[in-house]
Amino acid sequence: MNFQLIGKNIELTDGIKDYLIHKISKVFKNMKQSSNLRLSFCVENKRHIAHAILNQKGVTLFAANETKDLYASADNVLKKIEKNLKKHKERSKNKKIKLPEAEYACE
């Protein structure tokens, strides 16, 4: 899996990057190389905003979260993107028309 960590109005230190890499590898351990995850973090008026965009095989999923703690925002946005991935998997199984299948790590 390819991923980008982007910080706006915040410097992503080595500790933050290590934490995020650890969480990403835990949540998306079965993802293939064709998947791209983009995590962006922004600080505005003591609010930490996290956005996640996951692209894979014709499927684009988005999640966002805002809290007062950077680590909580990161955890919540990764949970949301994982939940969206599970939801997409269930929908594609239930549809008669086959949607583009993505590699699912949430099994």
Coordinates of C-alpha atoms in Angstrom, one line a residue:
M1 CA 0.0 0.0 0.0
N2 CA 1.2 3.5 -0.9
F3 CA 0.4 6.3 1.5
Q4 CA 1.1 10.0 1.9
L5 CA 1.2 11.9 5.2
I6 CA 0.5 15.6 4.7
G7 CA 0.5 18.4 7.4
K8 CA -0.9 21.9 7.0
N9 CA -0.2 24.4 9.7
I10 CA 1.5 21.5 11.6
E11 CA 4.8 19.8 11.4
L12 CA 4.5 16.0 11.3
T13 CA 7.3 14.9 13.6
D14 CA 9.0 11.5 13.5
G15 CA 6.9 10.4 16.5
I16 CA 3.7 11.3 14.8
K17 CA 4.8 9.7 11.6
D18 CA 5.8 6.5 13.4
Y19 CA 2.5 6.3 15.2
L20 CA 0.6 6.8 11.9
I21 CA 2.6 4.2 10.0
H22 CA 2.0 1.7 12.8
K23 CA -1.8 2.4 12.8
I24 CA -2.0 2.2 9.0
S25 CA -0.1 -1.0 8.9
K26 CA -2.4 -2.5 11.5
V27 CA -5.7 -1.4 9.9
F28 CA -4.7 -2.1 6.3
K29 CA -2.4 -5.1 6.7
N30 CA -3.9 -7.0 3.7
M31 CA -4.0 -4.2 1.2
K32 CA -2.1 -4.6 -2.1
Q33 CA 0.3 -2.2 -3.7
S34 CA -2.4 -0.8 -6.0
S35 CA -4.0 1.0 -3.1
N36 CA -3.3 4.6 -2.3
L37 CA -4.1 6.3 1.0
R38 CA -3.7 10.0 1.6
L39 CA -3.8 11.3 5.1
S40 CA -3.8 15.1 5.6
F41 CA -3.8 16.9 8.9
C42 CA -4.6 20.5 9.6
V43 CA -4.7 22.6 12.8
E44 CA -7.1 25.6 13.0
N45 CA -7.9 27.3 16.2
K46 CA -6.8 24.4 18.4
R47 CA -8.9 22.0 16.3
H48 CA -7.1 19.1 14.7
I49 CA -8.7 18.1 11.5
A50 CA -7.9 14.8 9.7
H51 CA -8.9 13.8 6.2
A52 CA -8.3 10.4 4.6
I53 CA -8.8 9.5 1.0
L54 CA -8.4 5.9 -0.2
N55 CA -8.1 5.1 -3.9
Q56 CA -8.2 1.6 -5.3
K57 CA -9.4 0.0 -8.5
G58 CA -12.0 2.6 -9.4
V59 CA -13.2 3.1 -5.8
T60 CA -12.5 6.3 -3.9
L61 CA -13.5 6.5 -0.2
F62 CA -13.3 9.6 1.9
A63 CA -13.4 10.2 5.7
A64 CA -12.9 13.2 7.9
N65 CA -12.8 13.9 11.6
E66 CA -12.2 16.9 13.9
T67 CA -11.2 16.8 17.6
K68 CA -8.9 18.7 20.0
D69 CA -6.3 15.9 19.9
L70 CA -4.3 14.9 16.8
Y71 CA -4.0 11.3 17.8
A72 CA -7.7 10.9 18.4
S73 CA -8.5 12.5 15.0
A74 CA -6.1 10.1 13.3
D75 CA -7.6 7.1 15.0
N76 CA -11.1 8.1 14.3
V77 CA -10.5 8.9 10.6
L78 CA -8.8 5.5 10.1
K79 CA -11.8 3.8 11.8
K80 CA -14.2 5.7 9.5
I81 CA -12.3 4.8 6.3
E82 CA -12.2 1.1 7.4
K83 CA -16.0 1.2 8.1
N84 CA -16.6 2.8 4.7
L85 CA -14.5 0.0 3.1
K86 CA -16.5 -2.7 4.8
K87 CA -19.8 -0.9 3.8
H88 CA -18.6 -0.8 0.2
K89 CA -17.7 -4.5 0.3
E90 CA -21.2 -5.4 1.5
R91 CA -22.8 -3.3 -1.1
S92 CA -20.8 -4.8 -3.9
K93 CA -21.8 -8.3 -2.7
N94 CA -25.5 -7.4 -2.6
K95 CA -25.7 -5.7 -6.0
K96 CA -26.6 -7.8 -9.0
I97 CA -24.5 -5.5 -11.1
K98 CA -20.9 -6.1 -10.2
L99 CA -19.2 -3.0 -8.9
P100 CA -15.4 -2.7 -9.2
E101 CA -14.0 -4.9 -6.6
A102 CA -11.3 -3.5 -4.3
E103 CA -8.9 -5.4 -2.1
Y104 CA -10.5 -5.5 1.3
A105 CA -8.4 -5.6 4.4
C106 CA -11.5 -5.8 6.7
E107 CA -12.4 -9.4 6.7

